[in-house]
Amino acid sequence: MGIILEIMLQFGMLSLVAFGGAGAVLPELHRLAVVTHHWMNDATFTHLVAISQATPGPNAIIATLLGWHVAGLSGALAATTAMCGPSSLLIYFFMRFWEKLHGTRWRLIIQTGISPLAIGLVLASGCIVTRGADASWGAYGLTAATVLIVLNSRWNPLWLIGAGALLGLAGVV
């Protein structure tokens, strides 16, 4: 199978389960790109995730960057189309059905079940990025402290990013 077709098939399937966006399927993107296909190593994957998070716009930019790294412009276009197209079509048609369920018990059950799933997928994504980015016990400690603070307080994450940057500049982590 050609690389472009492989990218479209894999990313297209992932788009259908990307509750919360492409960031929610980072562990599977990592498995595909690093472990299964050996398109890149952990460090490259982590750098592409960091670039995608630093750029304005949707978090699906990670698909574009992975596609670009693997197969240039055609890979970027294939990955972006595959990551956005199937899920957009599914949601378009699903919303007609979903609105009919307004106020029903089934809608509440589905919403209650999907919320922890999306949170778990995002936390799993964070674990993948942490393994590729943290190089010391101090960095792992800073990451763990940040997660605990974010999950248990109302602090704006930008303060934590700033604190992490200061610790990094000071050579603490």
Coordinates of N, CA, C and O in Angstrom, one line a residue:
M1 N 0.8 -1.2 0.0 CA 0.0 0.0 0.0 C 0.9 1.2 0.0 O 1.9 1.3 0.8
G2 N 0.6 2.2 -0.8 CA 1.3 3.5 -0.9 C 1.3 4.2 0.4 O 0.3 4.1 1.2
I3 N 2.3 5.0 0.7 CA 2.4 5.8 1.9 C 1.2 6.8 2.1 O 0.6 6.9 3.2
I4 N 0.8 7.4 1.0 CA -0.3 8.4 1.1 C -1.6 7.7 1.4 O -2.4 8.1 2.3
L5 N -1.9 6.5 0.8 CA -3.1 5.7 1.1 C -3.0 5.2 2.6 O -4.1 5.2 3.3
E6 N -1.9 4.8 3.0 CA -1.7 4.4 4.4 C -2.0 5.5 5.4 O -2.7 5.3 6.4
I7 N -1.5 6.7 5.1 CA -1.8 7.8 5.9 C -3.3 8.1 6.0 O -3.8 8.3 7.0
M8 N -3.9 8.1 4.8 CA -5.3 8.4 4.8 C -6.2 7.4 5.5 O -7.1 7.8 6.2
L9 N -5.8 6.2 5.3 CA -6.6 5.1 6.0 C -6.4 5.2 7.5 O -7.4 5.2 8.2
Q10 N -5.2 5.3 8.0 CA -4.9 5.3 9.4 C -5.5 6.5 10.1 O -6.2 6.4 11.1
F11 N -5.3 7.7 9.5 CA -5.7 8.9 10.1 C -7.2 9.1 10.0 O -7.9 9.6 10.9
G12 N -7.8 8.5 8.9 CA -9.3 8.6 8.7 C -10.0 7.8 9.8 O -11.0 8.2 10.4
M13 N -9.4 6.6 10.1 CA -10.0 5.8 11.2 C -9.9 6.4 12.5 O -10.8 6.4 13.3
L14 N -8.7 7.0 12.8 CA -8.5 7.7 14.0 C -9.5 8.9 14.2 O -9.9 9.2 15.3
S15 N -9.8 9.6 13.1 CA -10.6 10.8 13.2 C -12.0 10.4 13.8 O -12.7 11.3 14.4
L16 N -12.4 9.2 13.6 CA -13.8 8.8 14.0 C -13.8 8.5 15.5 O -14.9 8.4 16.1
V17 N -12.7 8.4 16.2 CA -12.7 8.2 17.6 C -12.0 9.3 18.4 O -11.7 9.2 19.6
A18 N -11.7 10.4 17.7 CA -10.9 11.5 18.3 C -11.8 12.4 19.1 O -12.0 13.6 18.8
F19 N -12.5 11.9 20.2 CA -13.3 12.7 21.0 C -12.4 13.7 21.7 O -11.5 13.4 22.4
G20 N -12.7 15.0 21.5 CA -11.9 16.1 22.0 C -10.9 16.6 21.1 O -10.0 17.4 21.4
G21 N -10.8 16.0 19.9 CA -9.9 16.5 18.9 C -8.7 15.6 18.7 O -8.6 14.5 19.3
A22 N -7.8 15.9 17.8 CA -6.6 15.1 17.5 C -5.7 14.8 18.7 O -5.1 13.8 18.8
G23 N -5.7 15.8 19.7 CA -4.9 15.6 20.9 C -5.4 14.3 21.7 O -4.5 13.7 22.4
A24 N -6.6 14.0 21.5 CA -7.1 12.8 22.3 C -6.6 11.5 21.7 O -6.6 10.5 22.4
V25 N -6.1 11.5 20.5 CA -5.6 10.2 19.9 C -4.1 10.3 19.7 O -3.5 9.5 19.0
L26 N -3.4 11.2 20.4 CA -2.0 11.2 20.4 C -1.3 9.9 20.7 O -0.3 9.5 20.0
P27 N -1.8 9.2 21.7 CA -1.1 7.9 22.0 C -1.2 6.9 20.7 O -0.2 6.3 20.4
E28 N -2.3 6.9 20.1 CA -2.4 6.0 18.9 C -1.6 6.6 17.7 O -1.0 5.9 17.0
L29 N -1.6 7.9 17.5 CA -0.7 8.5 16.5 C 0.8 8.2 16.8 O 1.5 7.9 15.9
H30 N 1.1 8.3 18.1 CA 2.5 7.9 18.5 C 2.8 6.4 18.1 O 3.8 6.1 17.6
R31 N 1.9 5.6 18.4 CA 2.1 4.1 18.1 C 2.2 3.9 16.6 O 3.1 3.2 16.2
L32 N 1.4 4.6 15.9 CA 1.5 4.4 14.4 C 2.8 5.0 13.8 O 3.5 4.3 13.1
A33 N 3.1 6.2 14.2 CA 4.3 6.9 13.6 C 5.6 6.4 14.2 O 6.6 6.4 13.4
V34 N 5.7 6.1 15.4 CA 7.0 5.7 16.0 C 7.2 4.2 16.2 O 8.2 3.7 15.7
V35 N 6.2 3.5 16.7 CA 6.3 2.1 17.0 C 6.0 1.2 15.8 O 6.8 0.3 15.5
T36 N 4.9 1.4 15.1 CA 4.5 0.5 14.0 C 5.3 0.8 12.7 O 5.8 -0.1 12.1
H37 N 5.2 2.0 12.3 CA 5.8 2.3 10.9 C 7.2 2.9 11.0 O 7.8 3.0 9.9
H38 N 7.7 3.3 12.2 CA 9.0 3.8 12.3 C 9.3 5.0 11.4 O 10.3 5.2 10.8
W39 N 8.2 5.8 11.3 CA 8.3 7.1 10.5 C 9.2 8.1 11.1 O 9.7 9.0 10.5
M40 N 9.4 8.0 12.5 CA 10.1 9.0 13.2 C 10.4 8.4 14.6 O 9.9 7.3 15.0
N41 N 11.3 9.0 15.4 CA 11.6 8.6 16.7 C 10.8 9.4 17.8 O 10.0 10.3 17.4
D42 N 10.9 9.0 19.0 CA 10.1 9.7 20.1 C 10.4 11.2 20.1 O 9.5 12.0 20.3
A43 N 11.6 11.6 20.0 CA 12.0 13.0 20.1 C 11.3 13.8 19.0 O 10.8 14.9 19.2
T44 N 11.4 13.3 17.8 CA 10.8 14.0 16.6 C 9.3 14.1 16.8 O 8.7 15.2 16.6
F45 N 8.6 13.0 17.3 CA 7.2 13.1 17.5 C 6.9 14.1 18.6 O 6.0 14.9 18.4
T46 N 7.6 14.2 19.7 CA 7.4 15.1 20.7 C 7.6 16.6 20.2 O 6.8 17.5 20.5
H47 N 8.6 16.8 19.4 CA 8.9 18.1 18.8 C 7.7 18.5 17.9 O 7.3 19.7 18.0
L48 N 7.2 17.6 17.1 CA 6.0 17.9 16.3 C 4.8 18.3 17.1 O 4.0 19.2 16.7
V49 N 4.6 17.5 18.2 CA 3.5 17.8 19.1 C 3.6 19.2 19.7 O 2.7 20.0 19.7
A50 N 4.8 19.5 20.1 CA 5.1 20.9 20.7 C 4.8 22.0 19.7 O 4.2 23.0 20.0
I51 N 5.3 21.8 18.4 CA 5.1 22.8 17.4 C 3.6 22.9 17.2 O 3.0 24.1 17.0
S52 N 2.8 21.8 17.1 CA 1.4 21.9 16.8 C 0.6 22.6 17.9 O -0.3 23.3 17.7
Q53 N 1.1 22.4 19.2 CA 0.5 23.1 20.3 C 0.8 24.6 20.4 O 0.1 25.4 20.9
A54 N 2.0 24.9 19.8 CA 2.4 26.3 19.9 C 1.8 27.2 18.8 O 1.7 28.4 18.9
T55 N 1.3 26.5 17.8 CA 0.7 27.3 16.7 C -0.7 27.6 16.9 O -1.4 26.8 17.6
P56 N -1.2 28.7 16.5 CA -2.7 29.0 16.6 C -3.5 28.1 15.7 O -3.0 27.6 14.7
G57 N -4.7 27.8 16.1 CA -5.6 27.0 15.3 C -5.9 25.7 16.0 O -5.6 25.5 17.2
P58 N -6.6 24.9 15.3 CA -7.1 23.6 15.8 C -5.9 22.6 16.2 O -4.9 22.7 15.5
N59 N -6.2 21.7 17.1 CA -5.1 20.8 17.5 C -4.9 19.7 16.4 O -4.0 18.9 16.5
A60 N -5.7 19.7 15.4 CA -5.5 18.8 14.2 C -4.3 19.1 13.4 O -3.9 18.3 12.6
I61 N -3.6 20.2 13.8 CA -2.4 20.6 13.1 C -1.3 19.5 13.3 O -0.5 19.3 12.4
I62 N -1.4 18.7 14.3 CA -0.5 17.6 14.5 C -0.6 16.6 13.4 O 0.5 16.1 12.9
A63 N -1.8 16.4 12.9 CA -1.9 15.5 11.7 C -1.2 16.0 10.5 O -0.5 15.3 9.8
T64 N -1.3 17.3 10.3 CA -0.6 18.0 9.1 C 0.9 17.8 9.3 O 1.6 17.5 8.3
L65 N 1.4 18.1 10.5 CA 2.9 18.0 10.7 C 3.4 16.6 10.5 O 4.4 16.4 9.9
L66 N 2.6 15.6 11.0 CA 3.1 14.2 10.9 C 3.1 13.8 9.4 O 4.0 13.2 8.9
G67 N 2.0 14.2 8.7 CA 1.9 13.9 7.3 C 3.0 14.5 6.5 O 3.7 13.9 5.6
W68 N 3.4 15.8 6.8 CA 4.4 16.5 6.2 C 5.8 15.8 6.4 O 6.6 15.6 5.5
H69 N 6.0 15.4 7.7 CA 7.3 14.7 8.0 C 7.4 13.4 7.2 O 8.5 13.1 6.8
V70 N 6.3 12.7 7.1 CA 6.4 11.4 6.5 C 6.4 11.5 4.9 O 7.2 10.8 4.3
A71 N 5.6 12.4 4.3 CA 5.5 12.3 2.9 C 5.4 13.7 2.2 O 4.8 13.9 1.2
G72 N 5.9 14.8 2.9 CA 6.0 16.1 2.3 C 4.6 16.7 2.2 O 3.7 16.4 2.9
L73 N 4.4 17.6 1.2 CA 3.1 18.3 1.0 C 2.0 17.3 0.8 O 0.9 17.5 1.4
S74 N 2.1 16.3 -0.1 CA 1.0 15.4 -0.3 C 0.7 14.6 1.0 O -0.5 14.4 1.2
G75 N 1.7 14.3 1.8 CA 1.4 13.7 3.1 C 0.6 14.6 4.0 O -0.3 14.2 4.7
A76 N 1.0 15.9 4.0 CA 0.3 16.9 4.9 C -1.1 17.0 4.5 O -2.0 17.0 5.3
L77 N -1.4 17.1 3.2 CA -2.7 17.3 2.7 C -3.6 16.0 3.0 O -4.7 16.1 3.4
A78 N -2.9 14.8 2.8 CA -3.7 13.6 3.0 C -4.0 13.4 4.5 O -5.1 13.0 4.8
A79 N -3.0 13.7 5.4 CA -3.3 13.5 6.8 C -4.3 14.5 7.3 O -5.2 14.1 8.1
T80 N -4.2 15.7 6.9 CA -5.2 16.7 7.3 C -6.6 16.4 6.8 O -7.6 16.5 7.6
T81 N -6.7 16.0 5.6 CA -8.0 15.7 5.0 C -8.6 14.4 5.7 O -9.8 14.4 6.1
A82 N -7.8 13.5 6.0 CA -8.2 12.2 6.6 C -8.6 12.5 8.1 O -9.5 11.8 8.6
M83 N -7.8 13.3 8.8 CA -8.1 13.6 10.2 C -9.4 14.4 10.4 O -10.1 14.3 11.3
C84 N -9.7 15.3 9.4 CA -10.8 16.2 9.6 C -12.1 15.8 8.8 O -13.2 16.0 9.3
G85 N -11.9 15.1 7.7 CA -13.0 14.8 6.8 C -14.0 13.8 7.4 O -15.2 14.2 7.5
P86 N -13.6 12.6 7.7 CA -14.6 11.6 8.2 C -15.3 12.0 9.4 O -16.5 11.9 9.5
S87 N -14.6 12.6 10.4 CA -15.3 13.0 11.6 C -16.2 14.2 11.4 O -17.3 14.2 12.0
S88 N -15.9 15.1 10.5 CA -16.8 16.2 10.2 C -18.1 15.7 9.5 O -19.2 16.1 9.9
L89 N -18.0 14.8 8.6 CA -19.1 14.2 8.0 C -20.0 13.4 9.0 O -21.2 13.5 9.0
L90 N -19.3 12.6 9.9 CA -20.1 11.9 10.9 C -20.8 12.8 11.8 O -22.0 12.6 12.1
I91 N -20.2 13.9 12.3 CA -20.8 14.8 13.2 C -22.0 15.5 12.5 O -23.0 15.8 13.1
Y92 N -21.8 15.9 11.2 CA -22.8 16.6 10.5 C -24.1 15.8 10.5 O -25.2 16.3 10.8
F93 N -24.0 14.5 10.1 CA -25.2 13.6 10.1 C -25.7 13.2 11.4 O -26.9 13.1 11.7
F94 N -24.8 13.0 12.4 CA -25.1 12.6 13.7 C -25.9 13.7 14.5 O -26.8 13.4 15.3
M95 N -25.6 15.0 14.2 CA -26.2 16.0 15.0 C -27.7 16.1 14.7 O -28.5 16.5 15.6
R96 N -28.1 15.7 13.5 CA -29.6 15.7 13.2 C -30.3 14.7 14.2 O -31.3 15.0 14.7
F97 N -29.7 13.5 14.4 CA -30.2 12.5 15.3 C -30.1 13.0 16.7 O -31.0 12.8 17.5
W98 N -28.9 13.6 17.1 CA -28.6 14.0 18.4 C -29.6 15.0 18.9 O -30.1 15.0 20.1
E99 N -30.0 16.0 18.1 CA -31.0 17.0 18.5 C -32.3 16.4 18.8 O -33.1 16.9 19.7
K100 N -32.7 15.3 18.2 CA -33.9 14.6 18.5 C -33.9 14.0 19.9 O -35.0 13.7 20.4
L101 N -32.7 13.7 20.4 CA -32.6 13.1 21.7 C -32.6 14.1 22.9 O -32.5 13.8 24.0
H102 N -32.7 15.4 22.5 CA -32.7 16.5 23.5 C -33.7 16.2 24.7 O -34.8 15.9 24.5
G103 N -33.1 16.2 25.9 CA -33.9 16.0 27.1 C -34.2 14.5 27.4 O -34.9 14.3 28.4
T104 N -33.7 13.6 26.7 CA -33.9 12.2 26.9 C -32.9 11.6 27.8 O -31.8 12.1 28.0
R105 N -33.2 10.5 28.4 CA -32.3 9.8 29.3 C -31.1 9.3 28.6 O -30.0 9.3 29.1
W106 N -31.2 8.8 27.3 CA -30.1 8.3 26.6 C -29.1 9.3 26.3 O -27.9 9.1 26.3
R107 N -29.5 10.5 26.0 CA -28.5 11.6 25.7 C -27.7 11.9 26.9 O -26.5 12.0 26.9
L108 N -28.3 11.9 28.1 CA -27.6 12.2 29.3 C -26.6 11.0 29.6 O -25.5 11.3 30.0
I109 N -27.0 9.8 29.4 CA -26.2 8.7 29.6 C -24.9 8.7 28.7 O -23.8 8.5 29.1
I110 N -25.2 9.0 27.4 CA -24.1 9.1 26.5 C -23.1 10.2 26.9 O -21.9 10.1 26.9
Q111 N -23.6 11.4 27.2 CA -22.8 12.5 27.6 C -22.0 12.2 28.8 O -20.8 12.6 28.9
T112 N -22.6 11.6 29.8 CA -21.9 11.2 31.0 C -20.8 10.2 30.8 O -19.8 10.3 31.4
G113 N -21.0 9.3 29.8 CA -20.0 8.3 29.5 C -18.8 8.9 28.7 O -17.7 8.5 28.8
I114 N -19.1 9.8 27.8 CA -18.1 10.3 26.9 C -17.2 11.3 27.6 O -16.0 11.3 27.3
S115 N -17.6 12.0 28.6 CA -16.8 13.0 29.3 C -15.5 12.3 29.9 O -14.4 12.8 29.6
P116 N -15.7 11.3 30.7 CA -14.5 10.7 31.3 C -13.6 10.0 30.2 O -12.4 10.0 30.3
L117 N -14.2 9.5 29.1 CA -13.4 9.0 28.0 C -12.5 10.0 27.4 O -11.3 9.8 27.2
A118 N -13.1 11.2 27.1 CA -12.3 12.3 26.5 C -11.2 12.7 27.5 O -10.0 12.9 27.1
I119 N -11.5 12.8 28.8 CA -10.5 13.2 29.7 C -9.4 12.2 29.8 O -8.2 12.5 29.8
G120 N -9.7 10.9 29.8 CA -8.7 9.8 29.9 C -7.8 9.8 28.6 O -6.6 9.6 28.7
L121 N -8.4 10.1 27.5 CA -7.6 10.1 26.2 C -6.6 11.3 26.3 O -5.5 11.2 25.8
V122 N -7.1 12.5 26.8 CA -6.2 13.6 26.8 C -5.1 13.3 27.8 O -3.9 13.7 27.6
L123 N -5.4 12.7 29.0 CA -4.3 12.4 30.0 C -3.3 11.4 29.4 O -2.1 11.5 29.6
A124 N -3.8 10.4 28.6 CA -2.9 9.4 28.0 C -2.0 10.1 27.0 O -0.8 9.8 26.9
S125 N -2.6 11.1 26.3 CA -1.7 11.9 25.4 C -0.6 12.6 26.1 O 0.5 12.7 25.7
G126 N -1.0 13.2 27.3 CA 0.0 13.8 28.1 C 1.2 12.9 28.5 O 2.3 13.3 28.5
C127 N 0.8 11.7 28.8 CA 1.8 10.7 29.2 C 2.8 10.4 28.1 O 4.0 10.3 28.3
I128 N 2.3 10.3 26.8 CA 3.1 10.0 25.7 C 4.1 11.2 25.5 O 5.3 11.0 25.3
V129 N 3.6 12.4 25.5 CA 4.4 13.6 25.3 C 5.5 13.7 26.5 O 6.6 14.0 26.2
T130 N 5.1 13.4 27.7 CA 6.0 13.5 28.8 C 7.1 12.5 28.6 O 8.3 12.9 28.9
R131 N 6.9 11.3 28.2 CA 7.9 10.3 28.0 C 8.9 10.8 27.0 O 10.1 10.5 27.1
G132 N 8.5 11.5 25.9 CA 9.4 12.0 24.9 C 10.1 13.3 25.2 O 11.1 13.5 24.7
A133 N 9.5 14.0 26.2 CA 10.1 15.4 26.5 C 10.9 15.4 27.7 O 11.9 16.1 27.8
D134 N 10.5 14.7 28.8 CA 11.2 14.8 30.1 C 12.4 14.0 30.1 O 12.4 12.8 29.7
A135 N 13.5 14.6 30.5 CA 14.8 13.9 30.5 C 15.4 13.8 31.9 O 16.5 13.3 32.0
S136 N 14.7 14.2 32.9 CA 15.3 14.1 34.2 C 14.2 13.9 35.3 O 13.0 14.1 35.0
W137 N 14.6 13.5 36.5 CA 13.6 13.3 37.5 C 12.9 14.7 37.9 O 11.8 14.7 38.2
G138 N 13.7 15.7 37.8 CA 13.1 17.1 38.1 C 12.0 17.4 37.1 O 11.0 18.0 37.5
A139 N 12.3 17.1 35.8 CA 11.3 17.3 34.8 C 10.0 16.5 35.0 O 8.9 17.0 34.8
Y140 N 10.2 15.2 35.4 CA 9.1 14.4 35.6 C 8.3 14.9 36.8 O 7.1 14.9 36.9
G141 N 9.0 15.4 37.9 CA 8.4 15.9 39.1 C 7.6 17.2 38.7 O 6.5 17.4 39.2
L142 N 8.2 18.0 37.9 CA 7.5 19.3 37.5 C 6.2 18.9 36.7 O 5.2 19.5 36.9
T143 N 6.3 17.9 35.8 CA 5.1 17.5 35.1 C 4.1 17.0 36.0 O 2.9 17.3 35.8
A144 N 4.4 16.1 36.9 CA 3.5 15.5 37.9 C 2.8 16.6 38.7 O 1.6 16.6 38.9
A145 N 3.6 17.6 39.2 CA 3.1 18.7 40.0 C 2.1 19.5 39.2 O 1.0 19.9 39.7
T146 N 2.4 19.8 37.9 CA 1.6 20.5 37.1 C 0.2 19.8 36.8 O -0.8 20.5 36.9
V147 N 0.3 18.5 36.6 CA -1.0 17.8 36.4 C -1.8 17.8 37.6 O -3.0 18.1 37.5
L148 N -1.2 17.6 38.8 CA -2.0 17.6 40.0 C -2.6 19.0 40.3 O -3.8 19.1 40.7
I149 N -1.9 20.1 40.0 CA -2.4 21.4 40.2 C -3.5 21.7 39.2 O -4.6 22.2 39.6
V150 N -3.4 21.3 38.0 CA -4.4 21.6 37.0 C -5.7 20.8 37.3 O -6.8 21.4 37.2
L151 N -5.5 19.6 37.7 CA -6.7 18.8 38.0 C -7.4 19.2 39.3 O -8.6 18.9 39.5
N152 N -6.7 19.8 40.2 CA -7.3 20.1 41.5 C -7.4 21.6 41.9 O -7.7 21.9 43.0
S153 N -7.2 22.5 40.9 CA -7.4 23.9 41.2 C -8.0 24.6 40.0 O -8.2 24.0 38.9
R154 N -8.2 25.8 40.2 CA -8.7 26.7 39.1 C -7.6 27.6 38.5 O -7.9 28.6 37.9
W155 N -6.4 27.3 38.8 CA -5.3 28.1 38.3 C -5.3 28.1 36.8 O -5.5 27.0 36.2
N156 N -5.0 29.2 36.2 CA -4.8 29.3 34.8 C -3.5 28.5 34.4 O -2.4 28.8 35.0
P157 N -3.5 27.6 33.5 CA -2.3 26.8 33.1 C -1.2 27.7 32.6 O 0.0 27.3 32.7
L158 N -1.5 28.9 32.2 CA -0.4 29.8 31.7 C 0.6 30.1 32.8 O 1.8 30.3 32.6
W159 N 0.1 30.3 34.1 CA 1.0 30.5 35.2 C 1.9 29.3 35.4 O 3.1 29.5 35.8
L160 N 1.4 28.1 35.3 CA 2.2 27.0 35.4 C 3.3 26.8 34.3 O 4.4 26.4 34.6
I161 N 2.9 27.2 33.1 CA 3.8 27.2 32.0 C 5.0 28.2 32.3 O 6.1 27.9 32.1
G162 N 4.6 29.4 32.8 CA 5.6 30.4 33.1 C 6.5 29.9 34.2 O 7.7 30.1 34.2
A163 N 5.9 29.3 35.2 CA 6.7 28.8 36.4 C 7.7 27.7 35.9 O 8.9 27.7 36.2
G164 N 7.2 26.8 35.0 CA 8.1 25.8 34.4 C 9.2 26.4 33.6 O 10.4 25.9 33.6
A165 N 8.9 27.4 32.8 CA 9.9 28.1 32.0 C 11.0 28.7 33.0 O 12.2 28.6 32.7
L166 N 10.6 29.4 34.0 CA 11.5 30.0 35.0 C 12.4 28.9 35.6 O 13.6 29.1 35.8
L167 N 11.8 27.8 36.0 CA 12.6 26.7 36.6 C 13.6 26.1 35.6 O 14.7 25.8 35.9
G168 N 13.2 26.0 34.3 CA 14.1 25.6 33.3 C 15.2 26.5 33.1 O 16.4 26.1 32.9
L169 N 14.9 27.8 33.0 CA 16.0 28.8 32.9 C 16.9 28.8 34.0 O 18.1 29.1 33.9
A170 N 16.4 28.6 35.2 CA 17.3 28.5 36.4 C 18.1 27.3 36.5 O 18.9 27.1 37.4
G171 N 17.8 26.3 35.6 CA 18.5 25.0 35.6 C 18.1 24.0 36.6 O 18.7 23.0 36.9
V172 N 16.9 24.3 37.2 CA 16.3 23.4 38.2 C 15.8 22.1 37.6 O 16.0 21.0 38.1
V173 N 15.3 22.2 36.4 CA 14.8 21.0 35.6 C 15.4 20.9 34.3 O 15.9 21.9 33.7

